[in-house]
Amino acid sequence: MTRILRSATALFISFIIAALLSQAFIYDAVDRLALRTFNNDLLQYRTQIKNSVDNTKPKLWHHQVASLSDDLGVPVFIDKLNADNFNEETLEQLVSPIGTNGIIDLEMGLVYYPVSKQYGITAGPFYDVTLAYAPEIFTWLFALFMAIITVSLLHYQDIKALRRLSESLFGDTCPSNEPINIDSLISQAELMSRTNRQKSNELDQLLITQRDLLHGIAHEFRSPLARMEFALELLEEADVDKRLQLNGQLERSIKELDELVKQVLRYSRLQHDGAEIELSLTSVKELVEISIDKVQSFYPNIQFIFDDETHYPVKCDIKLMVIALSNILRNAGRFAYSKCLISVKSDNTYLLISIQDDGTGLAPGKKNQIFEPFTRLDPSRSRDSGGYGLGLAIVQSIIHKHKGSISVEDAVIGGADFIIKLG
């Protein structure tokens, strides 16, 4: 215990000394470098935003903002310059002469730009806000690293620490009178390190997915909410006929929000590893026919061709599988010119379900993104609007829940070919 206390004390003192030295000689340089880098980046983004929206007609602002969001790869919004949309300090700067060319927020990684006296643009965050603390984090980590190095040099002869580590890893299999197997210790430590890295990567990916999902939800909510806000503003001065029209618009926006919430909740439940599915034995033919019946009325001019009379059995959650097939068929019907072909094959090991459309096919680079949440295909391929970019993400989650896979290829008849593979 005395040795442990002495080691802990030495580590603490070394850490304090290293921290003071780091603050004195390292922090300022790292901080200046980080601030200069972040500031230059945000200034470039501000210039890009200014050049993009200047001399743009007001009626094209929203289109230009959407284009900017795609180009910059971050959320970009246009809002009224009021206290509801901007904090007091930012609003004061934007309406003053100092904010004419836009302002940047280094702490939050945001860029603001006034497109007029009534409206302003918010873009970002352009980087994770935790990066603002990079100098502090680097300084403390450097101090900790130096402290550990110092203590390690002071106690490199303390072989008993290795003995305790060996006993904790191997237990009774490590005789106390035999030399420590350093290679085995290293192997065990590397295994533990790989496991920790894997769990850390999984956690990072989960956080990224949650962040992207929240950004997507916020983006999807803005359009119906903006329409509702606009309708409410007009409602006060509207006549009876106009009120009926605006009430109808409000009801449609509310239904749109309700459907979006349902889609998000469904996707969220499917993403949860603990979510269970109810497996039942049925035939693929029945699943496909039910799914076609659900979508046929939406596309009366499209032929959904399925002539397979083979009743391949499949064990699945019938409700979820119908949702998956319906979503793919709805997507195929949306982009088809005249027909969609559905076929089923089996090689005694896997069951393959193919759904093709005779549209123009996928745009280059879309195959790797098509199953991501809130991803929409090229609008020029679609002959109808609707959808939130969650349909195919839900499909992939359902197929994965069934231990299967889904991919998309170029169809023989010209469009896209979605291939479901079930074991």
Short mmCIF file of C-alpha atoms in Angstrom, two decimals, residues 2 9 48 127 197 199 211 221 230 290 320 324 368 385 407:
data_model
loop_
_atom_site.label_atom_id
_atom_site.label_comp_id
_atom_site.label_asym_id
_atom_site.label_seq_id
_atom_site.Cartn_x
_atom_site.Cartn_y
_atom_site.Cartn_z
CA THR A 2 2.88 2.37 0.83
CA THR A 9 1.94 10.83 -5.15
CA GLN A 48 -18.83 31.73 -50.01
CA TYR A 127 -17.02 21.69 -36.93
CA ARG A 197 -11.08 0.51 -29.54
CA LYS A 199 -16.35 -0.44 -28.46
CA ARG A 211 -26.36 13.56 -34.54
CA PHE A 221 -39.59 19.81 -39.50
CA PHE A 230 -47.04 31.59 -42.88
CA ILE A 290 -50.06 -7.98 -50.31
CA LEU A 320 -42.36 -5.64 -41.05
CA ALA A 324 -40.13 -3.27 -46.39
CA ASN A 368 -23.63 4.01 -51.37
CA SER A 385 -43.25 14.40 -54.61
CA SER A 407 -28.27 -4.09 -52.30
#
